[in-house]
XYZ file of C-alpha atoms in Angstrom:
699
model
C 132.439 106.035 78.018
C 128.839 105.174 77.471
C 125.539 105.932 80.127
C 126.106 102.773 82.207
C 130.081 104.002 83.120
C 129.497 107.208 83.985
C 126.889 106.142 86.704
C 129.522 103.548 88.201
C 131.726 106.209 88.467
C 129.123 107.972 90.516
C 127.189 106.025 92.588
C 130.212 103.491 93.142
C 127.178 100.736 92.447
C 128.084 97.120 90.439
C 127.109 97.224 87.459
C 124.270 95.003 87.472
C 122.415 96.891 89.799
C 122.357 99.878 87.768
C 121.173 97.776 84.918
C 118.699 97.029 87.163
C 117.210 100.025 88.567
C 117.690 101.738 85.218
C 115.299 99.050 83.601
C 112.625 98.814 86.132
C 112.721 102.744 85.848
C 112.160 102.202 82.468
C 109.642 100.222 82.797
C 107.575 102.707 84.668
C 108.162 101.636 87.878
C 108.121 104.134 90.083
C 110.497 104.913 93.314
C 108.817 103.799 96.025
C 107.647 100.451 94.531
C 111.187 99.924 93.485
C 112.219 100.798 97.123
C 109.633 97.861 98.506
C 109.392 94.964 97.005
C 112.344 94.616 94.379
C 115.062 95.416 96.898
C 116.474 91.720 95.959
C 117.104 93.970 92.559
C 118.853 96.662 94.103
C 120.570 95.429 96.821
C 117.933 96.733 99.337
C 118.484 100.688 98.210
C 116.093 103.018 100.339
C 114.070 105.587 98.400
C 116.648 108.046 99.220
C 118.961 106.804 97.491
C 116.873 105.640 94.370
C 116.141 109.512 94.074
C 119.344 110.344 93.896
C 120.485 107.809 91.353
C 117.810 108.925 89.337
C 118.944 112.308 89.130
C 122.578 110.843 88.538
C 120.846 108.967 85.604
C 118.973 112.158 84.120
C 121.801 114.328 84.572
C 124.526 111.108 83.125
C 121.910 111.173 79.736
C 121.754 115.403 79.710
C 125.076 114.960 79.456
C 125.361 111.745 77.090
C 122.898 113.865 74.832
C 124.507 117.176 75.481
C 128.264 115.185 73.368
C 126.569 113.928 70.884
C 125.029 117.643 69.579
C 128.243 119.140 69.887
C 130.301 115.971 68.746
C 127.709 115.823 65.101
C 128.198 120.243 65.000
C 131.962 119.586 65.209
C 131.895 117.000 62.686
C 130.056 119.292 60.369
C 131.984 122.008 60.774
C 135.153 119.780 60.092
C 136.911 120.582 63.403
C 136.236 117.013 65.193
C 139.618 115.720 65.380
C 140.978 112.967 67.615
C 142.191 115.161 70.309
C 138.544 117.155 70.635
C 136.974 113.626 70.092
C 139.443 112.757 73.325
C 138.176 115.875 75.911
C 134.698 115.764 74.612
C 134.369 112.071 75.978
C 136.628 112.022 79.022
C 134.704 115.206 80.113
C 132.557 114.242 83.104
C 130.224 117.717 83.153
C 128.292 119.657 81.190
C 130.582 122.698 82.922
C 133.334 120.492 81.214
C 131.828 120.175 78.035
C 130.458 123.707 77.512
C 134.413 125.019 78.059
C 135.666 122.519 75.247
C 132.439 123.887 72.689
C 132.728 127.757 73.524
C 136.264 127.065 71.197
C 134.233 126.520 68.437
C 131.289 128.890 69.173
C 131.517 132.590 66.887
C 133.578 135.120 69.252
C 131.464 137.409 71.178
C 134.369 139.566 71.279
C 133.452 142.626 68.549
C 136.990 143.561 68.704
C 138.670 139.595 67.933
C 136.276 139.529 65.216
C 137.032 142.930 63.962
C 140.896 141.694 64.166
C 140.302 138.178 62.604
C 138.424 139.300 59.515
C 141.274 142.043 58.984
C 143.787 138.885 58.894
C 145.699 139.555 62.126
C 145.586 136.108 63.223
C 149.302 135.271 61.317
C 149.908 138.255 63.331
C 149.292 136.952 66.616
C 151.295 133.804 65.729
C 154.324 135.437 65.658
C 153.777 137.196 68.832
C 152.693 134.510 70.576
C 155.710 132.837 69.187
C 157.681 134.841 71.506
C 160.648 134.382 69.322
C 160.762 137.941 68.292
C 161.761 141.291 69.633
C 159.644 144.398 69.499
C 161.586 145.542 66.683
C 160.823 142.604 64.531
C 157.135 142.098 65.349
C 156.877 145.918 64.124
C 158.849 145.723 61.301
C 156.904 142.160 60.475
C 152.853 144.025 61.601
C 154.145 145.651 57.684
C 153.095 143.258 55.414
C 149.398 143.263 57.230
C 148.548 147.028 56.900
C 145.627 148.072 54.835
C 142.352 150.209 54.586
C 141.337 148.857 58.529
C 144.622 148.296 59.530
C 146.971 151.956 58.861
C 149.557 151.788 61.510
C 151.579 149.048 62.281
C 150.604 149.468 66.390
C 147.135 149.059 64.909
C 148.060 145.286 63.870
C 149.737 144.501 67.150
C 146.803 145.604 68.628
C 144.750 143.670 66.754
C 146.760 140.399 66.849
C 146.757 141.142 70.625
C 143.052 141.288 70.738
C 143.186 137.712 69.182
C 146.058 136.454 71.942
C 143.311 138.287 74.856
C 140.603 136.105 73.229
C 142.679 132.701 72.871
C 143.728 133.143 76.332
C 140.210 133.684 77.387
C 139.218 130.432 75.947
C 142.008 127.945 76.551
C 140.737 125.704 78.935
C 143.125 124.656 81.061
C 143.343 129.175 82.393
C 139.652 129.121 82.554
C 139.450 126.102 84.744
C 142.683 128.108 87.004
C 140.602 131.136 87.157
C 137.194 129.557 88.359
C 138.881 127.442 91.240
C 140.582 130.603 92.306
C 137.456 132.292 92.358
C 136.022 129.485 93.957
C 138.260 129.213 96.906
C 140.167 132.565 96.887
C 136.994 134.842 95.963
C 135.590 137.392 98.303
C 131.960 138.529 98.352
C 132.094 142.538 98.809
C 128.461 143.763 99.443
C 127.544 147.593 99.663
C 124.607 149.820 99.606
C 122.519 149.920 96.748
C 120.140 152.950 96.016
C 116.836 151.551 97.823
C 119.318 150.599 100.773
C 117.311 151.371 103.918
C 120.190 152.120 106.936
C 117.590 150.522 109.212
C 116.275 147.915 106.846
C 115.858 144.556 107.257
C 119.975 143.805 105.073
C 121.470 146.950 107.101
C 123.261 143.945 108.562
C 124.591 143.431 105.217
C 126.360 146.748 104.377
C 129.784 147.537 103.491
C 130.663 143.572 104.399
C 133.259 140.816 102.553
C 132.301 137.480 103.019
C 135.011 134.412 101.679
C 132.510 133.024 98.342
C 133.957 129.224 100.139
C 132.318 129.777 103.378
C 129.522 132.122 102.532
C 126.260 130.359 104.193
C 123.248 129.040 102.159
C 120.563 131.415 103.910
C 123.173 134.485 103.903
C 123.129 134.374 99.855
C 119.777 134.177 99.192
C 118.914 137.048 101.501
C 121.776 139.079 99.829
C 120.420 138.038 96.667
C 116.694 138.842 96.995
C 118.100 142.006 98.918
C 119.923 142.477 95.239
C 117.040 142.246 93.256
C 114.968 145.448 95.921
C 118.357 147.950 94.785
C 119.012 147.278 98.616
C 122.606 146.066 97.710
C 125.006 145.277 94.829
C 127.673 143.086 95.038
C 130.818 141.951 93.380
C 133.481 139.415 93.159
C 137.281 140.084 94.507
C 139.908 138.241 93.796
C 143.408 138.929 93.849
C 144.388 139.856 89.933
C 147.638 140.925 91.121
C 148.264 136.982 92.321
C 147.427 135.183 89.102
C 148.824 138.162 86.827
C 152.345 137.370 88.201
C 151.464 133.790 87.648
C 150.589 134.152 84.096
C 154.238 135.728 84.392
C 155.816 132.968 85.863
C 153.671 130.119 83.917
C 152.880 130.869 80.716
C 156.220 133.308 79.931
C 158.777 131.211 79.256
C 162.383 132.089 80.029
C 163.979 131.920 76.368
C 160.702 134.392 75.485
C 162.084 137.705 74.217
C 161.173 141.090 75.028
C 157.791 140.664 72.274
C 156.606 138.640 75.407
C 155.130 142.088 77.385
C 153.217 142.198 74.131
C 151.840 138.367 75.145
C 151.583 139.589 78.477
C 150.036 142.332 77.742
C 147.169 140.453 75.731
C 146.739 137.507 78.444
C 145.744 140.544 81.228
C 143.659 142.171 78.477
C 141.859 138.766 78.069
C 141.949 138.396 82.100
C 140.360 141.628 83.291
C 137.762 142.074 79.560
C 136.962 138.609 78.689
C 137.333 135.695 81.395
C 136.670 137.470 84.936
C 133.631 139.135 84.164
C 132.709 135.787 82.375
C 133.840 133.485 85.711
C 132.365 135.838 88.212
C 128.858 135.810 86.835
C 129.315 132.042 86.932
C 130.526 132.108 90.167
C 127.686 133.977 91.526
C 124.830 131.870 89.074
C 126.860 128.976 91.255
C 126.603 130.513 94.488
C 122.885 130.893 93.740
C 122.609 126.895 92.789
C 124.685 126.062 95.869
C 122.238 127.980 97.936
C 118.915 126.986 96.220
C 120.011 123.122 96.482
C 120.501 123.132 100.141
C 117.635 125.681 100.987
C 115.213 123.040 99.307
C 117.269 120.389 100.674
C 116.361 121.412 103.980
C 112.957 122.446 103.329
C 113.114 118.682 102.118
C 114.134 117.197 105.520
C 111.363 119.546 107.179
C 108.807 118.576 105.519
C 109.460 115.248 105.963
C 109.920 115.888 109.765
C 106.405 117.122 109.887
C 104.378 114.339 107.602
C 105.750 112.079 110.085
C 104.471 113.577 113.231
C 103.058 110.656 114.955
C 98.681 110.306 114.388
C 96.662 109.860 116.991
C 94.397 107.300 116.297
C 90.695 105.863 117.428
C 90.239 109.093 119.151
C 87.340 111.381 119.124
C 88.626 115.297 118.660
C 87.642 118.163 119.822
C 89.247 120.851 117.263
C 89.902 124.432 118.664
C 90.670 127.943 116.235
C 91.572 130.362 118.943
C 90.009 134.034 117.952
C 89.526 136.860 120.386
C 86.447 139.144 118.619
C 85.068 136.487 116.284
C 85.587 133.631 118.842
C 86.695 129.890 119.347
C 85.696 127.808 116.114
C 85.218 124.722 117.328
C 84.431 121.453 115.047
C 84.236 117.811 115.942
C 85.353 114.447 114.403
C 85.346 110.796 115.153
C 87.756 108.238 114.727
C 87.581 108.025 111.244
C 88.178 111.378 110.924
C 84.732 112.320 109.479
C 83.032 115.930 110.742
C 80.221 115.489 113.071
C 79.497 119.139 114.693
C 80.821 122.491 115.472
C 80.317 125.338 117.464
C 81.493 128.485 118.053
C 82.396 130.045 121.849
C 84.044 133.376 123.606
C 86.286 132.496 126.313
C 88.807 134.885 125.445
C 88.284 138.574 125.497
C 86.619 141.166 124.429
C 83.846 139.214 125.641
C 85.471 136.411 128.730
C 82.081 134.065 128.949
C 83.541 132.133 130.407
C 80.372 130.008 132.090
C 78.310 129.675 128.294
C 82.034 128.433 126.688
C 82.195 126.165 129.499
C 78.679 124.697 128.962
C 78.955 124.289 125.106
C 82.305 122.243 125.220
C 81.036 120.036 128.044
C 77.414 119.742 125.831
C 80.096 118.390 122.595
C 82.404 116.059 124.662
C 79.248 114.357 126.375
C 77.473 114.147 123.473
C 80.511 112.596 121.090
C 82.797 111.350 123.836
C 85.344 113.227 122.942
C 89.354 111.773 124.083
C 90.880 114.708 123.226
C 91.717 118.278 122.009
C 93.970 120.211 119.477
C 94.500 123.459 119.965
C 95.726 126.072 116.992
C 98.623 127.627 117.951
C 97.811 131.347 116.334
C 96.005 134.150 117.713
C 94.161 133.252 121.316
C 95.999 130.263 121.345
C 97.719 130.562 125.091
C 94.707 132.383 126.614
C 92.321 129.399 125.274
C 94.546 126.647 126.140
C 94.271 127.826 129.426
C 90.679 127.828 129.705
C 90.722 124.313 128.461
C 93.602 123.024 130.792
C 91.030 124.746 133.771
C 87.940 122.879 132.363
C 89.346 119.885 132.493
C 91.244 119.862 136.315
C 87.592 121.021 137.142
C 85.578 118.622 136.049
C 87.764 116.144 136.022
C 87.835 115.123 132.362
C 89.604 112.047 131.371
C 90.627 113.746 128.300
C 94.122 115.572 126.600
C 95.231 118.145 125.052
C 98.154 119.364 123.073
C 98.706 122.385 120.982
C 99.046 122.341 117.234
C 100.580 123.891 113.878
C 97.789 125.985 112.476
C 100.149 127.504 109.367
C 98.244 126.903 106.597
C 94.872 126.400 108.027
C 93.571 129.201 106.246
C 95.009 128.409 103.070
C 92.992 125.234 103.307
C 89.977 126.461 104.329
C 89.568 128.533 101.280
C 90.867 125.637 99.064
C 89.052 123.873 96.560
C 89.387 120.773 98.075
C 88.232 121.836 101.849
C 85.434 123.404 99.740
C 84.806 119.547 97.846
C 84.673 117.989 100.898
C 82.890 120.266 103.429
C 80.803 122.413 100.517
C 78.195 123.519 103.101
C 79.967 124.613 106.177
C 81.684 128.061 106.549
C 85.617 128.648 106.145
C 86.217 129.282 109.569
C 85.202 125.709 110.521
C 86.848 124.179 107.694
C 90.036 125.687 110.037
C 88.819 123.785 113.505
C 88.561 121.175 111.344
C 91.976 121.066 109.931
C 93.427 121.493 113.103
C 91.365 118.284 114.663
C 92.574 116.506 111.775
C 96.064 117.061 112.338
C 96.211 115.874 115.346
C 94.605 112.715 114.110
C 96.646 112.001 111.002
C 98.978 114.904 110.610
C 100.017 113.685 107.277
C 96.938 113.091 106.131
C 95.563 116.869 106.660
C 99.226 118.656 105.403
C 98.979 116.734 102.153
C 95.644 118.735 101.381
C 98.266 122.283 101.655
C 100.741 123.152 99.055
C 104.363 122.589 101.577
C 104.665 126.168 100.483
C 102.424 127.858 103.191
C 103.718 125.532 105.918
C 106.441 127.603 107.206
C 108.700 125.230 107.549
C 112.055 126.604 105.028
C 113.718 129.176 104.291
C 113.506 131.823 101.752
C 111.628 129.255 99.466
C 110.542 132.361 96.971
C 113.808 132.983 96.088
C 114.734 129.342 94.983
C 113.835 127.562 91.860
C 110.633 126.579 92.013
C 110.165 123.535 89.595
C 113.450 121.894 91.661
C 111.359 122.446 95.026
C 108.258 121.620 93.486
C 110.381 117.993 92.532
C 111.457 118.139 95.670
C 107.993 118.553 97.636
C 106.582 116.572 95.695
C 108.466 113.593 96.140
C 109.829 113.735 99.489
C 105.514 113.657 100.302
C 105.675 110.421 98.158
C 108.453 108.146 99.568
C 106.813 109.472 103.059
C 103.320 108.368 102.270
C 103.936 105.195 100.764
C 106.154 104.740 103.055
C 103.408 104.530 105.959
C 100.243 103.340 104.160
C 97.688 104.826 103.395
C 93.869 103.511 104.617
C 91.701 102.938 101.099
C 88.571 103.507 103.229
C 88.809 106.869 104.646
C 91.643 108.580 102.629
C 90.911 111.716 100.978
C 91.873 112.084 96.802
C 94.071 114.000 97.927
C 96.334 111.959 100.007
C 95.552 108.538 97.632
C 96.763 111.010 95.011
C 100.346 109.944 96.011
C 100.453 106.757 96.218
C 102.697 105.465 93.791
C 101.505 104.991 90.353
C 98.014 107.078 91.553
C 97.055 109.904 89.747
C 95.001 112.635 91.215
C 92.636 111.796 88.816
C 92.179 107.899 89.364
C 92.445 108.588 93.080
C 88.996 110.667 92.498
C 88.087 107.376 90.946
C 88.803 105.236 93.884
C 87.136 107.845 96.535
C 83.897 108.182 93.992
C 83.921 104.093 93.715
C 84.404 103.717 97.473
C 81.374 105.711 98.090
C 79.716 103.308 95.602
C 80.314 100.223 97.276
C 80.598 101.560 100.771
C 83.693 100.531 101.199
C 86.627 97.913 99.882
C 86.267 94.434 102.009
C 89.647 93.576 99.594
C 92.293 95.011 96.868
C 91.604 92.979 94.427
C 87.991 95.387 94.276
C 90.472 97.913 93.111
C 90.435 96.759 89.583
C 87.035 97.551 88.757
C 87.904 101.352 89.510
C 87.214 102.979 85.870
C 90.921 103.607 84.750
C 93.055 101.752 87.401
C 94.639 99.036 84.935
C 97.430 96.359 85.707
C 100.749 98.068 85.715
C 98.753 101.355 88.522
C 97.265 98.455 90.227
C 100.945 96.645 90.864
C 102.484 99.987 91.782
C 100.001 100.980 94.015
C 98.082 98.153 96.008
C 101.374 97.384 98.612
C 101.195 100.588 100.195
C 97.495 100.526 100.430
C 95.443 99.071 103.650
C 92.001 98.205 104.902
C 91.690 97.702 107.946
C 88.413 95.954 108.637
C 88.612 93.922 104.969
C 88.753 90.080 104.266
C 91.930 89.348 105.304
C 94.299 89.990 107.424
C 96.708 90.477 104.024
C 95.285 93.355 103.351
C 96.022 95.393 106.451
C 99.827 94.675 105.103
C 102.373 95.657 103.409
C 102.927 92.618 101.540
C 102.404 92.667 98.116
C 99.589 90.375 95.885
C 101.793 88.970 94.220
C 103.573 87.561 97.564
C 100.226 85.877 99.279
C 101.124 82.608 98.126
C 104.820 82.677 100.246
C 103.103 84.584 102.580
C 99.856 81.638 103.032
C 102.699 79.094 102.890
C 104.806 81.339 105.788
C 101.475 81.298 108.499
C 100.840 77.853 107.596
C 103.982 76.265 107.760
C 106.156 78.327 110.837
C 105.492 79.569 113.856
C 105.989 83.627 112.724
C 108.108 84.936 116.023
C 110.456 81.558 116.622
C 112.291 81.674 112.592
C 115.760 82.433 113.257
C 117.205 81.248 109.831
C 115.471 83.403 107.516
C 117.122 81.815 104.332
C 116.952 78.476 105.300
C 112.666 79.941 105.021
C 113.387 80.883 101.892
C 115.262 78.224 99.934
C 111.920 76.120 101.147
C 109.958 78.474 99.937
C 112.063 79.161 96.553
C 112.552 82.831 97.390
C 114.687 85.493 98.854
C 115.549 86.068 102.989
C 114.967 89.644 101.798
C 111.738 88.968 101.310
C 111.274 86.393 103.741
C 111.818 89.096 106.337
C 109.820 91.812 104.913
C 106.848 89.112 105.052
C 106.835 88.289 108.505
C 107.690 91.570 109.985
C 104.410 92.541 108.124
C 102.450 89.601 109.392
C 104.287 90.225 113.414
C 102.592 93.631 113.427
C 99.518 94.486 110.445
C 98.389 97.828 110.298
C 101.255 99.041 111.510
C 102.822 102.481 111.168
C 106.282 103.536 111.213
C 105.730 107.250 112.409
C 106.455 107.936 116.225
C 103.804 107.733 119.294
C 101.138 110.904 120.322
C 103.415 113.324 122.543
C 101.320 115.775 124.463
C 103.028 119.030 125.282
C 102.181 121.326 128.112
C 102.922 124.824 128.419
C 103.480 127.475 131.333
C 99.998 129.068 132.321
C 101.996 132.336 133.648
C 102.749 133.822 130.547
C 99.916 135.213 128.275
C 102.059 137.299 126.308
C 105.460 138.301 125.098
C 104.763 141.366 127.787
C 104.951 138.748 130.532
C 108.269 137.338 129.371
C 111.743 138.446 131.041
C 115.011 136.909 130.650
C 115.800 133.798 132.853
C 112.684 132.453 132.821
C 112.363 128.387 132.065
C 110.124 127.487 129.549
C 108.873 124.645 127.385
C 107.942 124.875 123.434
C 107.857 122.451 120.020
C 110.413 123.228 117.310
C 107.602 124.251 114.175
C 111.264 125.438 111.858
C 114.257 124.252 111.082
C 116.784 126.701 108.632
C 120.459 127.245 108.562
C 121.340 129.474 111.643
C 118.750 128.097 113.979
C 115.254 127.063 114.812
C 112.114 128.275 115.639
C 110.065 127.695 118.664
C 106.300 127.501 119.893
C 106.175 128.895 122.892
C 102.721 129.743 123.192
C 103.176 133.126 121.825
C 101.516 134.773 118.433
C 105.017 134.576 117.077
C 107.434 131.837 117.662
C 111.162 132.653 118.956
C 114.197 132.032 118.224
C 116.563 129.239 119.543
C 119.434 130.686 117.460
C 122.839 128.214 116.476
C 125.116 128.983 118.471
C 122.354 128.983 121.423
C 121.624 124.997 120.825
C 124.223 123.388 122.699
C 127.720 123.575 124.540
C 128.878 121.948 121.433
C 129.810 122.658 118.397
C 126.721 122.572 116.013
C 127.234 122.418 112.410
C 123.409 122.566 111.258
C 120.563 122.793 113.675
C 118.990 119.778 112.134
C 121.639 117.897 113.546
C 120.420 117.772 116.955
C 116.715 119.283 116.325
C 113.824 118.168 114.188
C 110.336 119.337 113.400
C 107.518 119.272 116.179
C 110.372 117.718 118.493
C 108.965 119.401 122.334
C 111.866 121.071 124.015
C 112.142 121.650 127.703
C 114.236 124.014 129.813
C 114.505 127.138 127.315
C 116.069 129.756 128.560
C 114.566 133.095 127.555
C 117.621 135.104 127.185
C 116.081 137.602 124.999
C 112.708 140.190 125.043
C 112.048 142.681 121.781
C 109.253 143.956 122.744
C 109.345 146.435 120.139
C 110.023 143.888 116.796
C 107.894 141.008 118.947
C 111.195 139.118 119.437
C 112.271 135.991 122.198
C 115.290 135.035 121.640
C 116.233 131.001 123.365
C 119.052 129.550 124.700
C 119.207 124.976 125.317
C 122.619 126.062 127.083
């Protein structure tokens, strides 16, 4: 089966679409570029569909290459006949392919090897035919005696070892047992040497979970506990039922009583060889499934976080709250450039409200500040109350919002922050980051390792290479969907643009400083290292707000500028009804015309949501003020399989368990919740002062 045919079966796409996408990928086109500018070739496939296609494409290539490797090996060893060839070609997964190949690998069982070396394969054939009685088998065993095989019983046992291996290698038997484990197997969990009775994993002790239904977060927690030697696990399956089926389906009615030897061998093959390997495989598959789901959830959370609405054209005061060290303030202008900083002490132990108020007002008046971003960490609540009172007392025309500051300290001490603000203290960099998160969350957050953003579950327990790939692809796809301001973007943000490497992004920033901002996208071609291919792949995703032409502030690709100009000249864009007719007139496609018209009608359009201010109740200062029954507002900060963590203005986020999200059944919290979603009427249902935990409900 060829590559196109395999992908056709897995994706259900038409052959010509598959060929088009493969050609585009092989030509070095990026997924965002293909999704946005080659819709005519892909039947308007989205970036998510194209990512899925890319995974299938890569897997299918691996499958085909492995098939060729195995065929070559078996051919050289003289094992490749028509039946084996047919089985190899029919394999649709690497697992089924390796099952076939395992038949020809050197046997790992020393007992099997020893029996074969002692010439007992013919004896195994005699027994496995089940045409003879036990006595006849013992009689035939005499001809196999030698210096290693001293008795007829030794010969029978050696032959049984070979039959056991044959059963364990049988592809159909292997698949039946594999399916039985996956569908009916149970994971038994018990305490290990380092188990702590009141520890993190105490609820797992002596539990039993069906493999088919165990949740991803539980799998990852259990496997972490196993690594820490707190828990031990084993898979249990109804072996009695399997053995009954072996008797029923693999021992024919006509069989002589030598079939007991065969059954014993099958039983041995099942327990000693097949079940241990398949149980190990099942645990590996469990881990893989859990990792895959966790990575997928992490990607979804990151996407929602990065597409949080920006607050543009505002001068913003960033506030990094604190107690003893005070609240660090930093001002950024409409373009995100740092202007000034200060430190105030409105919280305990000083509670210097007078001087703090004076300092904030001076900054507001001096820089015409229109919005305030307050970090949600230590002392956030008290700081928010101080700012809220200040706004009311002075009747200021500005708003404030609480933003997540997780990862701000990581950024503050990073190489990127040092390059951007080499002469500023790390604490001021943190306040700048908080302000930037309100102004343009995506631009600020791409500078931080996604694993430091607190938006996943068990991120350190999953495949790090796959996690990094998922997070990078998620960021790339969203950055390109939103578009990037060429004249204000950091090199880090530019490095996520289609076709632009980190080094090339740095070259762009250097050239931008040299020419004092870009006036037209064509100037990119003068950037060192930026060739025709990079230009083609990147230029459509870049924006110039005050450039020489409106087209440079849109997602219209320069290859379509001529069509765009004709559209503007010959048509009233908002009155176009028949896109097909216009497309025919301009010798292009209706898909392209629709995209161009949308861009021309809304130059500089940002797909992210509108800014949403969050207000908290002012009477809750810390967890000790909370009581069951209180009703609060909050923001969704993280979504996991078992619920969501909600920022209610305390140091620790509260848990909204999946069972408390809705009166209706919810399969996963992400069905109804999203990162940074504002929630009202959250009811406090539990307060654990010792563990500093709060439970919430929306019911």
